[in-house]
Amino acid sequence: MNFAGELMALPEEVVPLNDPESGLTGIIVLHSTRLGPAAGGCRLWNYSSATKAAEDAMRLARGMTFKNALAGLPLGGGKAVIRQPDRPFDRDALFRAFGRAIETLDGRYLTAEDVGTTVGDMEIIAHQTRHVAGRKPKPGLPGGDPSPWTARGVFEAMQVAVELHLGASLAGLTVGVQGLGNVGFALCELLHEAGAKLMVAELNSAVAARAAVRFGAHVLTSEALIDARIDVLAPCALGGTIDFVAVGRLRARVICGAANNQLFHDDIGRVLADRGILYAPDYLVNAGGIINVAGEHFGWAQTTVSDGVAAIGPRLREVLGRANDSGLLPLQAAEAVALSRIEAVRGRHVLAA
Ligand code: NAD
């Protein structure tokens, strides 16, 4: 098997999490450490089975390998998934146990926030291990919740996507934002400032109402957002929302959002292209948060992080250019660039070089 093929195969290491005292169950997946520690956030979620949790962690960890390589970071790819205990639990004890598990990996895995986890959780983990980022920021240095950086990167990418595909700027376009959590709400802020009209879908009706008041956003259900007359869809909830049903109904011409694994199946990329819908690869556009995590972990200046996040737009332009020239789908072109960087770089530091 060639190197690229090797990378597509199984993860390097899988670590089950099981601490009966705190109720911690789940999994850490180290997909690749070829470019550096396997880095990727920790998700706390209510999975219906251990298999579902493991499948999610595997897919997310692999995505992190490609995301970190494409962003030019000296990081491999990994992910941790913790199953939400089905009875009341001591959150501090749970994250202390998780921190102890990370410490046994000797720096091969670097964690941070993901869906369901907070800066406070990272502070608890930090009592057990130094291999954690997304902690309270020190003045003038990278750190804290990575979400605003993720939102900024998605915004940079979206500007490029609409310019290339619609020949337009965001002002006056209608963007549908699905999920108004840490990233989605911050993205709405940026889009509103840029003069975009907003349609939003959010399970938490109080948050949706806040967006209606603050941004004049039109609130819909997630289902209705797929059918709505929007120019851009920004999936910012969980993955898999662009499925075989949605792809036939979608009226947006561009998809560009923060959620990981937005396409329910890779084949959907072809259907989107056939329908003339531009799909901005998720792991390219949502790298802002991990760039900030890298900056915190490696002690970079905040300007290095800002420059890295600003480079997401030009990177999308490069990848879409490559896709156009070679007849590849955007996701395939992104994967090819990531793989070539992994083969070429092998542990050297690209972003701050
Ligand atoms: P979050 O948990 O803060 O927000 C998700 C929001 O989506 C919640 O408000 C939830 O109520 C809403 N939601 C869930 N299902 C929905 C549905 N079917 N319809 C409408 N709303 C729904 O998470 P986040 O940190 O904002 O991350 C959002 C997505 O971006 C996730 O997929 C995450 O993996 C991805 N991501 C986040 C970051 C980051 O820096 N936070 C970085 C990269 C990728």
CSV table of C-alpha atoms and ligand atoms in Angstrom, one decimal:
chain,number,residue,atom,x,y,z
A,1,MET,CA,0.0,0.0,0.0
A,2,ASN,CA,1.4,3.5,-0.8
A,3,PHE,CA,1.7,6.2,1.8
A,4,ALA,CA,-1.6,7.9,0.9
A,5,GLY,CA,-3.4,4.6,1.0
A,6,GLU,CA,-1.9,3.8,4.3
A,7,LEU,CA,-3.2,7.1,5.7
A,8,MET,CA,-6.8,6.3,4.5
A,9,ALA,CA,-6.7,3.0,6.4
A,10,LEU,CA,-7.2,2.3,10.1
A,11,PRO,CA,-6.3,4.8,12.8
A,12,GLU,CA,-2.9,4.4,14.5
A,13,GLU,CA,-4.3,3.9,17.9
A,14,VAL,CA,-7.7,3.5,19.6
A,15,VAL,CA,-8.0,4.1,23.3
A,16,PRO,CA,-11.2,3.0,25.1
A,17,LEU,CA,-12.3,5.2,28.0
A,18,ASN,CA,-13.8,3.4,30.9
A,19,ASP,CA,-13.7,4.7,34.5
A,20,PRO,CA,-16.6,3.3,36.5
A,21,GLU,CA,-16.1,5.6,39.4
A,22,SER,CA,-16.7,8.8,37.5
A,23,GLY,CA,-19.0,7.2,34.8
A,24,LEU,CA,-16.6,8.1,32.0
A,25,THR,CA,-17.1,5.9,28.9
A,26,GLY,CA,-16.1,6.6,25.4
A,27,ILE,CA,-13.1,6.5,23.1
A,28,ILE,CA,-10.0,8.4,22.0
A,29,VAL,CA,-9.0,7.8,18.4
A,30,LEU,CA,-5.5,8.8,17.3
A,31,HIS,CA,-5.9,8.6,13.5
A,32,SER,CA,-2.5,9.9,12.6
A,33,THR,CA,0.5,11.4,14.4
A,34,ARG,CA,2.7,11.7,11.3
A,35,LEU,CA,2.7,15.5,11.4
A,36,GLY,CA,2.6,15.9,15.1
A,37,PRO,CA,0.4,15.1,18.1
A,38,ALA,CA,-3.1,13.8,17.1
A,39,ALA,CA,-5.1,16.9,17.7
A,40,GLY,CA,-8.9,17.2,17.8
A,41,GLY,CA,-11.6,18.2,20.3
A,42,CYS,CA,-13.5,16.2,22.8
A,43,ARG,CA,-17.2,15.7,22.1
A,44,LEU,CA,-19.6,15.0,25.0
A,45,TRP,CA,-22.8,13.7,23.4
A,46,ASN,CA,-25.7,11.4,24.1
A,47,TYR,CA,-24.9,8.4,21.9
A,48,SER,CA,-27.4,5.6,21.7
A,49,SER,CA,-24.6,2.9,21.7
A,50,ALA,CA,-20.9,2.4,22.1
A,51,THR,CA,-20.7,1.5,18.4
A,52,LYS,CA,-22.3,4.8,17.3
A,53,ALA,CA,-19.8,6.7,19.6
A,54,ALA,CA,-16.9,4.8,18.1
A,55,GLU,CA,-18.0,5.3,14.5
A,56,ASP,CA,-18.4,9.1,15.1
A,57,ALA,CA,-14.9,9.3,16.7
A,58,MET,CA,-13.3,7.4,13.9
A,59,ARG,CA,-14.8,9.6,11.2
A,60,LEU,CA,-14.1,12.8,13.1
A,61,ALA,CA,-10.5,11.8,13.9
A,62,ARG,CA,-9.8,11.1,10.2
A,63,GLY,CA,-11.3,14.4,9.3
A,64,MET,CA,-8.9,16.1,11.7
A,65,THR,CA,-5.9,14.5,10.0
A,66,PHE,CA,-7.0,16.1,6.7
A,67,LYS,CA,-8.0,19.4,8.4
A,68,ASN,CA,-4.7,19.9,10.2
A,69,ALA,CA,-2.6,18.9,7.2
A,70,LEU,CA,-4.5,21.2,4.9
A,71,ALA,CA,-4.2,24.1,7.3
A,72,GLY,CA,-0.4,23.6,7.4
A,73,LEU,CA,-0.4,22.8,11.1
A,74,PRO,CA,2.3,20.6,12.8
A,75,LEU,CA,-0.5,18.4,14.1
A,76,GLY,CA,-1.8,15.0,13.3
A,77,GLY,CA,-5.5,14.1,13.6
A,78,GLY,CA,-7.4,12.7,16.6
A,79,LYS,CA,-10.7,13.0,18.4
A,80,ALA,CA,-12.2,12.0,21.7
A,81,VAL,CA,-15.8,11.1,22.2
A,82,ILE,CA,-17.4,10.8,25.7
A,83,ARG,CA,-20.8,9.3,26.1
A,84,GLN,CA,-23.1,11.5,28.2
A,85,PRO,CA,-23.8,9.3,31.3
A,86,ASP,CA,-27.5,8.4,31.4
A,87,ARG,CA,-27.7,9.3,35.1
A,88,PRO,CA,-26.7,12.4,37.1
A,89,PHE,CA,-22.9,12.7,37.2
A,90,ASP,CA,-20.1,14.8,38.7
A,91,ARG,CA,-18.8,16.7,35.7
A,92,ASP,CA,-15.5,17.6,37.3
A,93,ALA,CA,-14.8,14.0,38.2
A,94,LEU,CA,-15.7,12.9,34.6
A,95,PHE,CA,-13.2,15.4,33.1
A,96,ARG,CA,-10.5,14.6,35.7
A,97,ALA,CA,-10.8,11.0,34.6
A,98,PHE,CA,-10.6,12.0,31.0
A,99,GLY,CA,-7.5,14.1,31.7
A,100,ARG,CA,-5.8,11.1,33.4
A,101,ALA,CA,-6.5,9.0,30.3
A,102,ILE,CA,-5.0,11.7,28.0
A,103,GLU,CA,-1.9,11.9,30.3
A,104,THR,CA,-1.2,8.1,29.8
A,105,LEU,CA,-0.8,8.9,26.0
A,106,ASP,CA,2.4,10.9,26.7
A,107,GLY,CA,1.5,13.8,24.4
A,108,ARG,CA,0.4,11.7,21.4
A,109,TYR,CA,-3.2,13.2,21.7
A,110,LEU,CA,-4.0,16.9,22.2
A,111,THR,CA,-7.5,17.7,23.2
A,112,ALA,CA,-9.7,20.9,23.2
A,113,GLU,CA,-13.4,21.8,23.1
A,114,ASP,CA,-15.9,20.3,20.7
A,115,VAL,CA,-19.7,20.0,20.8
A,116,GLY,CA,-20.8,19.6,24.5
A,117,THR,CA,-17.6,20.7,26.1
A,118,THR,CA,-16.5,24.1,27.5
A,119,VAL,CA,-13.4,26.2,28.5
A,120,GLY,CA,-14.3,25.2,32.1
A,121,ASP,CA,-14.0,21.5,31.2
A,122,MET,CA,-10.6,22.1,29.6
A,123,GLU,CA,-9.5,23.8,32.9
A,124,ILE,CA,-10.5,20.7,34.8
A,125,ILE,CA,-8.6,18.4,32.3
A,126,ALA,CA,-5.5,20.7,32.7
A,127,HIS,CA,-5.2,19.6,36.4
A,128,GLN,CA,-4.3,16.2,35.1
A,129,THR,CA,-2.4,16.8,31.8
A,130,ARG,CA,-0.7,19.6,29.9
A,131,HIS,CA,-1.9,18.1,26.6
A,132,VAL,CA,-5.1,20.3,26.5
A,133,ALA,CA,-5.9,23.6,24.8
A,134,GLY,CA,-8.9,25.9,24.6
A,135,ARG,CA,-8.1,27.0,28.2
A,136,LYS,CA,-8.7,30.5,29.6
A,137,PRO,CA,-6.6,32.8,27.4
A,138,LYS,CA,-3.7,34.7,28.9
A,139,PRO,CA,-3.8,38.4,27.9
A,140,GLY,CA,-2.7,38.9,24.3
A,141,LEU,CA,-2.1,35.2,23.6
A,142,PRO,CA,-4.2,32.6,21.7
A,143,GLY,CA,-6.5,30.5,23.8
A,144,GLY,CA,-10.1,30.3,25.0
A,145,ASP,CA,-13.1,29.0,23.1
A,146,PRO,CA,-11.9,28.3,19.6
A,147,SER,CA,-15.5,28.9,18.1
A,148,PRO,CA,-15.1,32.6,17.2
A,149,TRP,CA,-12.0,31.6,15.1
A,150,THR,CA,-13.9,28.9,13.5
A,151,ALA,CA,-16.7,31.3,12.6
A,152,ARG,CA,-14.2,33.8,11.2
A,153,GLY,CA,-12.6,31.1,9.0
A,154,VAL,CA,-16.0,30.0,7.7
A,155,PHE,CA,-16.8,33.7,6.9
A,156,GLU,CA,-13.5,34.2,5.0
A,157,ALA,CA,-14.2,31.0,3.0
A,158,MET,CA,-17.8,32.0,2.3
A,159,GLN,CA,-16.7,35.3,0.8
A,160,VAL,CA,-14.4,33.5,-1.6
A,161,ALA,CA,-17.1,30.8,-2.4
A,162,VAL,CA,-19.8,33.3,-3.3
A,163,GLU,CA,-17.3,35.5,-5.3
A,164,LEU,CA,-16.2,32.5,-7.4
A,165,HIS,CA,-19.5,30.7,-7.8
A,166,LEU,CA,-22.1,33.5,-7.8
A,167,GLY,CA,-19.9,36.5,-8.8
A,168,ALA,CA,-21.2,38.3,-5.8
A,169,SER,CA,-20.3,39.6,-2.4
A,170,LEU,CA,-22.2,38.6,0.7
A,171,ALA,CA,-24.0,41.9,1.0
A,172,GLY,CA,-27.6,41.4,-0.1
A,173,LEU,CA,-27.3,37.6,-0.4
A,174,THR,CA,-29.5,35.4,1.8
A,175,VAL,CA,-27.6,32.9,4.0
A,176,GLY,CA,-29.3,30.0,5.9
A,177,VAL,CA,-27.5,29.2,9.1
A,178,GLN,CA,-28.4,25.8,10.5
A,179,GLY,CA,-27.5,25.6,14.2
A,180,LEU,CA,-26.9,28.7,16.3
A,181,GLY,CA,-24.4,27.4,18.8
A,182,ASN,CA,-21.0,28.8,19.6
A,183,VAL,CA,-20.0,28.9,15.9
A,184,GLY,CA,-23.3,29.5,14.2
A,185,PHE,CA,-24.2,32.5,16.3
A,186,ALA,CA,-20.8,34.1,15.9
A,187,LEU,CA,-21.0,33.5,12.1
A,188,CYS,CA,-24.4,35.3,12.1
A,189,GLU,CA,-22.8,38.3,13.7
A,190,LEU,CA,-20.2,38.5,10.9
A,191,LEU,CA,-22.7,37.9,8.1
A,192,HIS,CA,-25.0,40.5,9.5
A,193,GLU,CA,-22.2,43.0,9.7
A,194,ALA,CA,-21.4,42.2,6.0
A,195,GLY,CA,-24.9,43.0,5.0
A,196,ALA,CA,-26.2,39.4,4.4
A,197,LYS,CA,-29.8,38.6,5.1
A,198,LEU,CA,-30.3,35.7,7.4
A,199,MET,CA,-32.6,32.7,7.7
A,200,VAL,CA,-31.8,30.5,10.7
A,201,ALA,CA,-32.8,27.1,12.2
A,202,GLU,CA,-32.0,26.3,15.8
A,203,LEU,CA,-33.5,23.7,18.2
A,204,ASN,CA,-33.3,26.1,21.1
A,205,SER,CA,-36.2,28.5,20.5
A,206,ALA,CA,-34.8,31.1,22.9
A,207,VAL,CA,-31.6,31.3,21.0
A,208,ALA,CA,-33.4,31.5,17.6
A,209,ALA,CA,-35.5,34.3,19.0
A,210,ARG,CA,-32.4,36.2,20.0
A,211,ALA,CA,-31.1,35.9,16.5
A,212,ALA,CA,-34.4,37.2,15.1
A,213,VAL,CA,-34.1,40.3,17.3
A,214,ARG,CA,-30.4,40.9,16.9
A,215,PHE,CA,-30.0,40.2,13.2
A,216,GLY,CA,-33.5,40.5,11.9
A,217,ALA,CA,-33.2,36.8,11.0
A,218,HIS,CA,-36.1,34.8,9.7
A,219,VAL,CA,-36.5,31.7,11.9
A,220,LEU,CA,-37.4,28.3,10.2
A,221,THR,CA,-37.1,24.7,11.0
A,222,SER,CA,-34.0,22.8,9.7
A,223,GLU,CA,-36.2,21.0,7.2
A,224,ALA,CA,-37.7,24.3,5.9
A,225,LEU,CA,-34.3,25.8,5.6
A,226,ILE,CA,-33.4,23.2,3.0
A,227,ASP,CA,-36.4,24.2,0.9
A,228,ALA,CA,-36.0,27.9,1.5
A,229,ARG,CA,-34.9,30.5,-1.1
A,230,ILE,CA,-31.4,31.0,0.1
A,231,ASP,CA,-28.2,31.6,-1.7
A,232,VAL,CA,-25.9,30.0,0.8
A,233,LEU,CA,-26.4,27.2,3.3
A,234,ALA,CA,-24.1,27.2,6.3
A,235,PRO,CA,-24.5,23.9,8.2
A,236,CYS,CA,-23.4,24.7,11.8
A,237,ALA,CA,-25.2,22.0,13.8
A,238,LEU,CA,-24.2,18.3,13.7
A,239,GLY,CA,-22.8,16.4,10.7
A,240,GLY,CA,-24.7,14.5,8.0
A,241,THR,CA,-27.5,17.0,7.4
A,242,ILE,CA,-26.9,17.0,3.6
A,243,ASP,CA,-28.4,13.6,2.9
A,244,PHE,CA,-29.8,12.0,-0.3
A,245,VAL,CA,-33.2,13.6,0.3
A,246,ALA,CA,-31.9,17.1,1.2
A,247,VAL,CA,-29.5,17.2,-1.8
A,248,GLY,CA,-32.4,17.0,-4.3
A,249,ARG,CA,-34.4,19.7,-2.6
A,250,LEU,CA,-31.7,22.2,-1.7
A,251,ARG,CA,-32.1,25.6,-3.3
A,252,ALA,CA,-28.9,27.2,-2.1
A,253,ARG,CA,-26.1,27.4,-4.7
A,254,VAL,CA,-23.3,27.3,-2.2
A,255,ILE,CA,-22.8,25.2,0.9
A,256,CYS,CA,-20.2,26.6,3.3
A,257,GLY,CA,-20.4,25.9,7.1
A,258,ALA,CA,-18.7,24.8,10.2
A,259,ALA,CA,-20.2,21.3,10.9
A,260,ASN,CA,-17.8,18.4,10.5
A,261,ASN,CA,-18.8,15.7,8.0
A,262,GLN,CA,-21.7,17.7,6.5
A,263,LEU,CA,-22.3,15.2,3.6
A,264,PHE,CA,-24.1,12.2,4.8
A,265,HIS,CA,-22.2,10.1,2.2
A,266,ASP,CA,-19.2,11.0,0.0
A,267,ASP,CA,-21.3,10.3,-3.2
A,268,ILE,CA,-23.4,13.3,-2.3
A,269,GLY,CA,-20.5,15.5,-3.5
A,270,ARG,CA,-21.1,14.3,-7.1
A,271,VAL,CA,-24.8,15.0,-6.9
A,272,LEU,CA,-24.2,18.5,-5.6
A,273,ALA,CA,-21.7,19.2,-8.4
A,274,ASP,CA,-24.2,17.9,-11.0
A,275,ARG,CA,-26.8,20.3,-9.6
A,276,GLY,CA,-24.4,23.2,-9.9
A,277,ILE,CA,-24.1,23.6,-6.1
A,278,LEU,CA,-20.6,24.5,-4.8
A,279,TYR,CA,-19.6,22.5,-1.7
A,280,ALA,CA,-16.8,24.2,0.2
A,281,PRO,CA,-15.1,21.3,1.9
A,282,ASP,CA,-16.0,21.3,5.6
A,283,TYR,CA,-12.6,20.5,7.0
A,284,LEU,CA,-11.0,23.2,4.9
A,285,VAL,CA,-13.4,26.0,5.9
A,286,ASN,CA,-13.8,25.1,9.6
A,287,ALA,CA,-10.1,25.0,10.5
A,288,GLY,CA,-10.1,28.4,12.3
A,289,GLY,CA,-10.6,26.9,15.8
A,290,ILE,CA,-7.8,24.3,15.5
A,291,ILE,CA,-5.5,27.0,14.2
A,292,ASN,CA,-6.2,28.9,17.4
A,293,VAL,CA,-5.7,25.7,19.5
A,294,ALA,CA,-2.3,25.1,17.7
A,295,GLY,CA,-1.3,28.7,18.5
A,296,GLU,CA,-2.1,28.2,22.2
A,297,HIS,CA,-0.4,24.9,22.4
A,298,PHE,CA,2.8,25.9,20.6
A,299,GLY,CA,2.9,29.5,22.1
A,300,TRP,CA,2.5,31.4,18.8
A,301,ALA,CA,1.7,35.1,18.7
A,302,GLN,CA,-2.0,36.0,18.2
A,303,THR,CA,-1.1,37.6,14.8
A,304,THR,CA,0.2,34.2,13.6
A,305,VAL,CA,-3.2,32.7,14.4
A,306,SER,CA,-5.1,35.6,12.8
A,307,ASP,CA,-3.0,35.3,9.6
A,308,GLY,CA,-3.6,31.5,9.6
A,309,VAL,CA,-7.3,32.0,9.8
A,310,ALA,CA,-7.3,34.7,7.2
A,311,ALA,CA,-5.5,32.3,4.9
A,312,ILE,CA,-8.5,30.0,4.8
A,313,GLY,CA,-10.1,32.1,2.1
A,314,PRO,CA,-7.1,31.9,-0.3
A,315,ARG,CA,-6.7,28.2,0.5
A,316,LEU,CA,-10.3,27.6,-0.6
A,317,ARG,CA,-9.5,29.5,-3.8
A,318,GLU,CA,-6.5,27.3,-4.4
A,319,VAL,CA,-8.3,24.1,-3.8
A,320,LEU,CA,-11.3,25.1,-6.0
A,321,GLY,CA,-8.9,26.1,-8.7
A,322,ARG,CA,-7.2,22.7,-8.5
A,323,ALA,CA,-10.6,21.0,-8.6
A,324,ASN,CA,-11.6,23.0,-11.7
A,325,ASP,CA,-8.3,22.3,-13.5
A,326,SER,CA,-8.3,18.6,-12.7
A,327,GLY,CA,-12.0,17.7,-12.9
A,328,LEU,CA,-12.0,16.6,-9.2
A,329,LEU,CA,-14.8,17.4,-6.8
A,330,PRO,CA,-13.8,20.1,-4.2
A,331,LEU,CA,-13.6,17.5,-1.4
A,332,GLN,CA,-11.4,15.3,-3.6
A,333,ALA,CA,-9.1,18.2,-4.4
A,334,ALA,CA,-8.9,19.2,-0.7
A,335,GLU,CA,-8.0,15.6,0.1
A,336,ALA,CA,-5.3,15.5,-2.6
A,337,VAL,CA,-3.7,18.7,-1.3
A,338,ALA,CA,-3.8,17.5,2.3
A,339,LEU,CA,-2.2,14.1,1.4
A,340,SER,CA,0.5,15.8,-0.6
A,341,ARG,CA,1.3,18.0,2.4
A,342,ILE,CA,1.5,15.1,4.7
A,343,GLU,CA,3.9,13.3,2.4
A,344,ALA,CA,5.9,16.5,1.8
A,345,VAL,CA,6.0,18.0,5.2
A,346,ARG,CA,6.3,15.1,7.7
A,347,GLY,CA,6.5,17.0,10.9
A,348,ARG,CA,7.8,20.3,9.7
A,349,HIS,CA,6.0,23.4,10.7
A,350,VAL,CA,4.4,25.1,7.8
A,351,LEU,CA,2.1,27.8,9.1
A,352,ALA,CA,4.5,29.8,11.2
A,353,ALA,CA,7.6,29.0,9.0
B,1,NAD,P1,-22.7,23.9,19.6
B,1,NAD,O1,-23.1,22.6,20.3
B,1,NAD,O2,-22.3,25.1,20.4
B,1,NAD,O3,-23.9,24.3,18.6
B,1,NAD,C1,-24.6,23.4,17.8
B,1,NAD,C2,-26.0,24.0,17.8
B,1,NAD,O4,-26.8,23.3,16.8
B,1,NAD,C3,-26.8,24.0,19.1
B,1,NAD,O5,-27.3,25.2,19.4
B,1,NAD,C4,-27.9,23.0,18.8
B,1,NAD,O6,-29.1,23.3,19.5
B,1,NAD,C5,-28.1,23.2,17.3
B,1,NAD,N1,-28.7,22.1,16.6
B,1,NAD,C6,-28.4,20.7,16.7
B,1,NAD,N2,-29.1,20.0,15.8
B,1,NAD,C7,-29.9,20.9,15.1
B,1,NAD,C8,-30.9,20.8,14.1
B,1,NAD,N3,-31.2,19.6,13.6
B,1,NAD,N4,-31.4,21.9,13.7
B,1,NAD,C9,-31.1,23.1,14.2
B,1,NAD,N5,-30.2,23.3,15.1
B,1,NAD,C10,-29.6,22.2,15.6
B,1,NAD,O7,-21.5,23.5,18.6
B,1,NAD,P2,-20.5,24.4,17.9
B,1,NAD,O8,-19.3,24.5,18.7
B,1,NAD,O9,-21.2,25.7,17.5
B,1,NAD,O10,-20.1,23.6,16.6
B,1,NAD,C11,-21.1,23.5,15.5
B,1,NAD,C12,-20.5,22.5,14.5
B,1,NAD,O11,-19.3,22.9,14.0
B,1,NAD,C13,-20.3,21.1,15.1
B,1,NAD,O12,-20.6,20.2,14.1
B,1,NAD,C14,-18.8,21.1,15.3
B,1,NAD,O13,-18.3,19.8,15.3
B,1,NAD,C15,-18.3,21.9,14.2
B,1,NAD,N6,-17.0,22.6,14.5
B,1,NAD,C16,-16.9,23.4,15.6
B,1,NAD,C17,-15.7,24.0,15.9
B,1,NAD,C18,-15.6,24.9,17.0
B,1,NAD,O14,-14.6,25.7,17.1
B,1,NAD,N7,-16.6,25.0,17.9
B,1,NAD,C19,-14.6,23.8,15.0
B,1,NAD,C20,-14.8,22.9,13.9
B,1,NAD,C21,-16.0,22.3,13.7
